[in-house]
Short mmCIF file of C-alpha atoms and ligand atoms in Angstrom, two decimals:
data_model
loop_
_atom_site.label_atom_id
_atom_site.label_comp_id
_atom_site.label_asym_id
_atom_site.label_seq_id
_atom_site.Cartn_x
_atom_site.Cartn_y
_atom_site.Cartn_z
CA UNK C 149 4.28 -41.17 16.04
CA UNK C 150 7.33 -39.02 15.33
CA UNK C 151 6.80 -35.65 13.64
CA UNK C 152 7.52 -36.35 9.96
CA UNK C 153 8.60 -32.77 9.25
CA UNK C 154 12.34 -32.13 9.08
CA UNK C 155 13.19 -28.72 10.50
CA UNK C 156 16.68 -27.38 9.81
CA UNK C 157 18.96 -26.71 12.76
CA UNK C 158 18.98 -22.96 12.03
CA UNK C 159 15.17 -22.77 12.04
CA UNK C 160 14.83 -25.04 15.04
CA UNK C 161 17.17 -22.99 17.22
CA UNK C 162 15.68 -19.66 16.09
CA UNK C 163 12.20 -20.89 17.06
CA UNK C 164 13.42 -22.33 20.36
CA UNK C 165 15.01 -19.00 21.26
CA UNK C 166 12.03 -16.94 20.14
CA UNK C 167 13.95 -15.30 17.30
CA UNK C 168 12.07 -14.25 14.13
CA UNK C 169 11.60 -16.77 11.30
CA UNK C 170 9.92 -16.29 7.92
CA UNK C 171 8.68 -19.16 5.76
CA UNK C 172 9.15 -19.02 1.97
CA UNK C 173 7.35 -21.18 -0.57
CA UNK C 174 9.00 -23.19 -3.31
CA UNK C 175 6.37 -23.31 -6.08
CA UNK C 176 7.33 -19.76 -6.97
CA UNK C 177 10.90 -21.05 -7.39
CA UNK C 178 10.20 -24.28 -9.27
CA UNK C 179 7.19 -23.25 -11.34
CA UNK C 180 6.60 -19.50 -10.95
CA UNK C 181 9.92 -18.07 -12.11
CA UNK C 182 12.05 -19.05 -15.13
CA UNK C 183 15.54 -20.55 -14.87
CA UNK C 184 18.17 -19.39 -14.06
CA UNK C 185 16.65 -16.35 -12.37
CA UNK C 186 14.65 -18.63 -10.07
CA UNK C 187 17.66 -19.99 -8.15
CA UNK C 188 19.15 -16.52 -7.88
CA UNK C 189 15.83 -15.21 -6.55
CA UNK C 190 15.60 -18.04 -4.00
CA UNK C 191 19.05 -17.12 -2.68
CA UNK C 192 18.22 -13.40 -2.76
CA UNK C 193 15.04 -13.83 -0.69
CA UNK C 194 16.97 -15.79 1.93
CA UNK C 195 19.83 -13.25 1.99
CA UNK C 196 17.32 -10.44 2.38
CA UNK C 197 15.94 -12.13 5.51
CA UNK C 198 19.35 -12.97 6.94
CA UNK C 199 20.47 -9.35 6.44
CA UNK C 200 17.35 -8.23 8.32
CA UNK C 201 18.24 -10.52 11.25
CA UNK C 202 15.54 -13.06 10.40
CA UNK C 203 16.03 -16.80 9.83
CA UNK C 204 14.72 -17.94 6.41
CA UNK C 205 12.74 -21.19 6.19
CA UNK C 206 12.23 -22.16 2.56
CA UNK C 207 9.87 -25.13 2.45
CA UNK C 208 9.57 -28.11 0.06
CA UNK C 209 9.27 -31.90 0.00
CA UNK C 210 12.67 -33.49 -0.67
CA UNK C 211 12.63 -37.22 -1.53
CA UNK C 212 9.50 -37.66 0.52
CA UNK C 213 10.66 -35.58 3.47
CA UNK C 214 8.67 -32.39 4.19
CA UNK C 215 11.52 -29.98 4.88
CA UNK C 216 11.34 -26.61 6.63
CA UNK C 217 14.58 -24.72 5.99
CA UNK C 218 16.22 -26.01 2.80
CA UNK C 219 20.00 -26.11 2.50
CA UNK C 220 21.78 -24.86 -0.64
CA UNK C 221 21.80 -28.27 -2.28
CA UNK C 222 18.08 -28.74 -1.67
CA UNK C 223 17.33 -25.23 -2.95
CA UNK C 224 19.25 -26.05 -6.14
CA UNK C 225 17.36 -29.27 -6.55
CA UNK C 226 14.01 -27.48 -6.32
CA UNK C 227 15.11 -24.75 -8.73
CA UNK C 228 16.87 -26.81 -11.36
CA UNK C 229 15.66 -30.40 -11.42
CA UNK C 230 12.91 -31.57 -13.77
CA UNK C 231 11.32 -34.12 -11.43
CA UNK C 232 9.92 -31.57 -9.00
CA UNK C 233 6.12 -31.67 -8.95
CA UNK C 234 3.75 -28.98 -7.68
CA UNK C 235 2.53 -30.01 -4.23
CA UNK C 236 -0.58 -28.46 -2.75
CA UNK C 237 -1.96 -29.49 0.63
CA UNK C 238 -3.85 -32.53 -0.65
CA UNK C 239 -0.72 -33.78 -2.40
CA UNK C 240 1.45 -33.68 0.72
CA UNK C 241 0.66 -37.15 2.03
CA UNK C 242 0.90 -38.68 -1.44
CA UNK C 243 4.27 -37.04 -2.13
CA UNK C 244 5.58 -38.21 1.25
CA UNK C 245 4.17 -41.73 0.90
CA UNK C 246 5.65 -42.08 -2.59
CA UNK C 247 8.96 -40.48 -1.61
CA UNK C 248 8.58 -37.82 -4.30
CA UNK C 249 10.13 -34.36 -4.43
CA UNK C 250 7.84 -31.40 -4.73
CA UNK C 251 7.63 -27.65 -4.61
CA UNK C 252 4.99 -26.50 -2.15
CA UNK C 253 2.19 -24.04 -2.94
CA UNK C 254 0.89 -21.43 -0.50
CA UNK C 255 -1.48 -24.08 0.91
CA UNK C 256 1.16 -26.78 1.43
CA UNK C 257 3.82 -24.30 2.60
CA UNK C 258 1.40 -22.88 5.19
CA UNK C 259 0.54 -26.37 6.40
CA UNK C 260 4.19 -27.36 6.89
CA UNK C 261 5.22 -23.98 8.35
CA UNK C 262 2.48 -24.31 10.95
CA UNK C 263 3.52 -27.86 11.84
CA UNK C 264 7.04 -26.52 12.45
CA UNK C 265 5.81 -23.57 14.52
CA UNK C 266 6.59 -20.81 11.98
CA UNK C 267 3.94 -18.07 12.04
CA UNK C 268 4.91 -15.65 9.26
CA UNK C 269 5.16 -16.47 5.55
CA UNK C 270 6.12 -14.38 2.50
CA UNK C 271 4.94 -15.29 -0.98
CA UNK C 272 4.24 -13.58 -4.32
CA UNK C 273 0.54 -14.04 -4.99
CA UNK C 274 -2.13 -16.28 -3.51
CA UNK C 275 -4.07 -18.77 -5.55
CA UNK C 276 -7.76 -17.91 -5.84
CA UNK C 277 -10.99 -18.35 -7.73
CA UNK C 278 -10.53 -18.74 -11.48
CA UNK C 279 -12.59 -16.68 -13.86
CA UNK C 280 -14.80 -19.48 -15.17
CA UNK C 281 -15.08 -21.10 -11.75
CA UNK C 282 -18.87 -21.14 -11.78
CA UNK C 283 -18.56 -23.80 -14.50
CA UNK C 284 -15.13 -25.31 -13.91
CA UNK C 285 -15.18 -25.24 -10.08
CA UNK C 286 -11.52 -24.19 -10.31
CA UNK C 287 -10.66 -22.60 -7.00
CA UNK C 288 -7.22 -22.88 -5.42
CA UNK C 289 -6.94 -25.01 -2.29
CA UNK C 290 -4.96 -22.06 -0.90
CA UNK C 291 -8.24 -20.46 0.17
CA UNK C 292 -9.76 -23.29 2.18
CA UNK C 293 -6.37 -24.17 3.64
CA UNK C 294 -5.91 -20.61 4.91
CA UNK C 295 -9.24 -20.91 6.71
CA UNK C 296 -7.78 -23.59 8.97
CA UNK C 297 -4.06 -22.78 9.17
CA UNK C 298 -2.69 -20.30 11.69
CA UNK C 299 -0.24 -18.40 9.51
CA UNK C 300 0.22 -14.77 8.53
CA UNK C 301 0.83 -14.64 4.80
CA UNK C 302 2.22 -11.55 3.13
CA UNK C 303 1.26 -11.42 -0.56
CA UNK C 304 0.73 -8.92 -3.38
CA UNK C 305 -2.91 -9.96 -3.71
CA UNK C 306 -3.90 -12.29 -6.52
CA UNK C 307 -3.33 -12.05 -10.24
CA UNK C 308 -5.87 -10.48 -12.51
CA UNK C 309 -5.99 -13.77 -14.44
CA UNK C 310 -8.18 -14.84 -11.53
CA UNK C 311 -11.63 -13.58 -10.56
CA UNK C 312 -10.57 -11.08 -7.91
CA UNK C 313 -13.98 -10.12 -6.47
CA UNK C 314 -14.99 -13.80 -6.25
CA UNK C 315 -11.70 -14.57 -4.49
CA UNK C 316 -12.37 -11.82 -1.94
CA UNK C 317 -15.90 -13.14 -1.41
CA UNK C 318 -14.61 -16.65 -0.78
CA UNK C 319 -12.03 -15.36 1.71
CA UNK C 320 -14.86 -13.64 3.53
CA UNK C 321 -16.97 -16.82 3.63
CA UNK C 322 -13.95 -18.79 4.83
CA UNK C 323 -13.35 -16.39 7.71
CA UNK C 324 -9.94 -15.28 6.48
CA UNK C 325 -9.26 -11.63 7.33
CA UNK C 326 -7.55 -9.59 4.62
CA UNK C 327 -5.80 -6.39 5.66
CA UNK C 328 -4.26 -3.91 3.23
CA UNK C 329 -0.76 -2.81 4.15
CA UNK C 330 -0.77 0.98 3.89
CA UNK C 331 -3.59 0.71 1.36
CA UNK C 332 -7.39 0.56 1.34
CA UNK C 333 -7.41 -1.43 -1.88
CA UNK C 334 -6.61 -5.05 -2.67
CA UNK C 335 -3.57 -5.25 -4.97
CA UNK C 336 -3.58 -7.30 -8.18
CA UNK C 337 -0.07 -8.79 -8.19
CA UNK C 338 1.45 -7.01 -11.25
CA UNK C 339 -0.68 -3.95 -10.46
CA UNK C 340 -0.63 -2.02 -7.20
CA UNK C 341 -4.40 -1.63 -7.13
CA UNK C 342 -7.11 -4.02 -8.32
CA UNK C 343 -9.79 -1.38 -7.77
CA UNK C 344 -11.43 -3.56 -5.10
CA UNK C 345 -11.80 -1.99 -1.70
CA UNK C 346 -10.72 -3.63 1.53
CA UNK C 347 -12.47 -3.14 4.85
CA UNK C 348 -9.28 -3.13 6.91
CA UNK C 349 -5.98 -1.41 6.61
CA UNK C 350 -2.82 -1.56 8.75
CA UNK C 351 0.10 0.83 8.70
CA UNK C 352 2.79 -0.93 10.71
CA UNK C 353 4.21 -4.41 11.35
CA UNK C 354 3.32 -4.01 15.05
CA UNK C 355 -0.37 -3.72 14.11
CA UNK C 356 -0.15 -7.04 12.26
CA UNK C 357 1.48 -8.67 15.29
CA UNK C 358 -1.32 -7.29 17.48
CA UNK C 359 -3.90 -8.83 15.13
CA UNK C 360 -2.10 -12.19 15.31
CA UNK C 361 -2.08 -12.05 19.08
CA UNK C 362 -5.75 -11.11 19.24
CA UNK C 363 -6.57 -13.97 16.87
CA UNK C 364 -4.75 -16.42 19.13
CA UNK C 365 -6.54 -15.11 22.19
CA UNK C 366 -9.90 -15.39 20.45
CA UNK C 367 -9.24 -18.97 19.40
CA UNK C 368 -8.82 -18.28 15.68
CA UNK C 369 -7.50 -21.28 13.81
CA UNK C 370 -7.12 -19.56 10.47
CA UNK C 371 -4.73 -17.28 8.63
CA UNK C 372 -4.32 -13.54 8.35
CA UNK C 373 -3.69 -12.28 4.81
CA UNK C 374 -1.59 -9.12 4.58
CA UNK C 375 -2.07 -7.59 1.13
CA UNK C 376 1.07 -5.66 0.28
CA UNK C 377 0.98 -3.81 -3.06
CA UNK C 378 4.04 -3.56 -5.28
CA UNK C 379 5.12 0.12 -5.20
CA UNK C 380 3.35 2.07 -7.97
CA UNK C 381 6.64 3.04 -9.67
CA UNK C 382 7.49 -0.67 -9.96
CA UNK C 383 4.15 -2.03 -11.18
CA UNK C 384 3.56 -3.32 -14.71
CA UNK C 385 2.27 -0.59 -17.01
CA UNK C 386 -1.54 -0.96 -16.69
CA UNK C 387 -2.11 -0.70 -20.46
CA UNK C 388 0.53 -3.33 -21.19
CA UNK C 389 -1.02 -5.47 -18.46
CA UNK C 390 -4.57 -5.23 -19.79
CA UNK C 391 -3.49 -6.13 -23.33
CA UNK C 392 -1.42 -9.11 -22.19
CA UNK C 393 -4.21 -10.39 -19.98
CA UNK C 394 -6.64 -10.69 -22.89
CA UNK C 395 -4.02 -12.40 -25.08
CA UNK C 396 -2.91 -14.77 -22.32
CA UNK C 397 -6.42 -15.95 -21.53
CA UNK C 398 -7.11 -16.48 -25.21
CA UNK C 399 -3.91 -18.53 -25.59
CA UNK C 400 -4.73 -20.70 -22.57
CA UNK C 401 -8.16 -21.35 -24.03
CA UNK C 402 -6.71 -22.30 -27.43
CA UNK C 403 -4.24 -24.67 -25.76
CA UNK C 404 -7.17 -26.31 -23.97
CA UNK C 405 -5.45 -26.03 -20.60
CA UNK C 406 -7.24 -26.92 -17.41
CA UNK C 407 -6.54 -27.37 -13.73
CA UNK C 408 -3.23 -26.55 -12.13
CA UNK C 409 -1.44 -26.17 -15.47
CA UNK C 410 -3.31 -22.92 -16.19
CA UNK C 411 -1.52 -20.55 -13.82
CA UNK C 412 2.06 -21.53 -14.78
CA UNK C 413 1.06 -21.20 -18.45
CA UNK C 414 -0.36 -17.71 -17.99
CA UNK C 415 2.63 -16.61 -15.94
CA UNK C 416 5.01 -17.87 -18.58
CA UNK C 417 2.98 -16.13 -21.28
CA UNK C 418 3.22 -12.81 -19.45
CA UNK C 419 6.95 -13.26 -18.98
CA UNK C 420 7.63 -14.00 -22.65
CA UNK C 421 5.29 -11.45 -24.15
CA UNK C 422 6.23 -8.57 -21.86
CA UNK C 423 9.90 -8.96 -22.82
CA UNK C 424 10.92 -9.69 -19.26
CA UNK C 425 9.11 -6.70 -17.76
CA UNK C 426 6.64 -8.85 -15.84
CA UNK C 427 9.49 -10.98 -14.49
CA UNK C 428 11.07 -7.89 -12.98
CA UNK C 429 7.73 -6.91 -11.41
CA UNK C 430 7.34 -10.46 -10.07
CA UNK C 431 10.80 -10.31 -8.46
CA UNK C 432 10.20 -6.80 -7.09
CA UNK C 433 6.86 -7.63 -5.50
CA UNK C 434 8.23 -10.82 -3.94
CA UNK C 435 11.19 -8.92 -2.46
CA UNK C 436 8.77 -6.29 -1.19
CA UNK C 437 6.76 -9.03 0.55
CA UNK C 438 9.86 -10.65 2.04
CA UNK C 439 10.91 -7.28 3.48
CA UNK C 440 7.53 -6.73 5.13
CA UNK C 441 7.30 -10.32 6.40
CA UNK C 442 10.71 -9.83 8.05
CA UNK C 443 9.41 -6.80 9.95
CA UNK C 444 6.21 -8.60 10.96
CA UNK C 445 8.20 -11.61 12.21
CA UNK C 446 10.37 -9.27 14.27
CA UNK C 447 7.34 -7.50 15.72
CA UNK C 448 5.80 -10.90 16.50
CA UNK C 449 8.88 -12.18 18.31
CA UNK C 450 9.11 -8.91 20.28
CA UNK C 451 5.50 -9.26 21.33
CA UNK C 452 6.15 -12.83 22.48
CA UNK C 453 9.13 -11.62 24.54
CA UNK C 454 7.07 -8.87 26.17
CA UNK C 455 4.38 -11.41 27.04
CA UNK C 456 6.94 -13.84 28.45
CA UNK C 457 8.51 -11.16 30.69
CA UNK C 458 7.79 -11.62 34.41
N1 PSU V 196 0.56 -17.03 -8.04
C1 PSU V 196 1.71 -16.53 -8.56
N2 PSU V 196 2.80 -17.32 -8.68
C2 PSU V 196 2.78 -18.59 -8.22
C3 PSU V 196 1.59 -19.09 -7.63
C4 PSU V 196 0.51 -18.28 -7.57
O1 PSU V 196 1.73 -15.40 -8.98
O2 PSU V 196 3.79 -19.28 -8.33
C5 PSU V 196 1.57 -20.47 -7.06
C6 PSU V 196 1.53 -20.38 -5.54
O3 PSU V 196 2.36 -21.40 -5.02
C7 PSU V 196 0.07 -20.68 -5.22
C8 PSU V 196 -0.26 -21.68 -6.31
O4 PSU V 196 -0.10 -21.21 -3.93
O5 PSU V 196 0.39 -21.17 -7.45
C9 PSU V 196 -1.74 -21.84 -6.51
O6 PSU V 196 -1.95 -22.88 -7.41
P1 PSU V 196 -3.38 -23.58 -7.56
O7 PSU V 196 -4.28 -22.55 -8.16
O8 PSU V 196 -3.15 -24.75 -8.47
O9 PSU V 196 -3.79 -23.97 -6.17
MN1 MN V 197 -6.87 -25.02 -9.62
#
């Protein structure tokens, strides 16, 4: 059967020549950021990579075609059209079979990136275990998908609207290594430090590439999570954050929200109630992750070249 994934010419030739490529997700564009800043951000992330000498591969499902490396028209469609659904890994086959258009989550983006041969991925925050998960069973498919998808994902941790220690426990059970980038603490998206300690820390992109290589050699089939905190001077004020968190969770409860509608609601609440401050933090942390992913992709392609040398 032919490979159903459409890979753009730019991404295809970069991969064939061993040049660095970074995958970008589209749920952050369609559902994580407000219009019109979302389209601008999508272009900015790509430009950031191009300027660093890295080929961007933004990923989504366009009219039933899983696409790795969106063109400008496709990027616009994902950012601005109202018929774009949120596609996690379980939704992929349904979206393709029904010829739908969808923005891919960390899980679905990782799945498609891996099918295309892209090894490094920059996002904002991972999905995780929700706070009432012991009753609701609400845990993002990002976690289990990362346990069986060979991708290195650079993120700013997970949001404090989630149960952070439970998320870290699940990642441990699922055999997904989490390394702090120049930190010993797991970040909490808007905040540089969640207060939860990590067992592993790395201080350079080359160290991440070495971990990827070792994982390959040891037969690992799962992901590596690189937890990259937003710089402290750019984080959301912790007092503002703590106040908003309580209000946001209360509002979600009142609205009776469940399932995958919860996170977009809470994000939107933060954005409105912080007077745009949280949006700026969201953009800053994503750009910070794109920058690090670019360096990791470069280190990875250098390592591959060294290994290929006679
Ligand atoms: N966290 C954010 N912004 C986001 C998401 C998470 O701060 O946009 C998105 C990501 O695409 C992530 C998804 O993969 O939400 C997780 O959703 P769910 O919990 O429904 O799996
Ligand atoms: Mn969920």
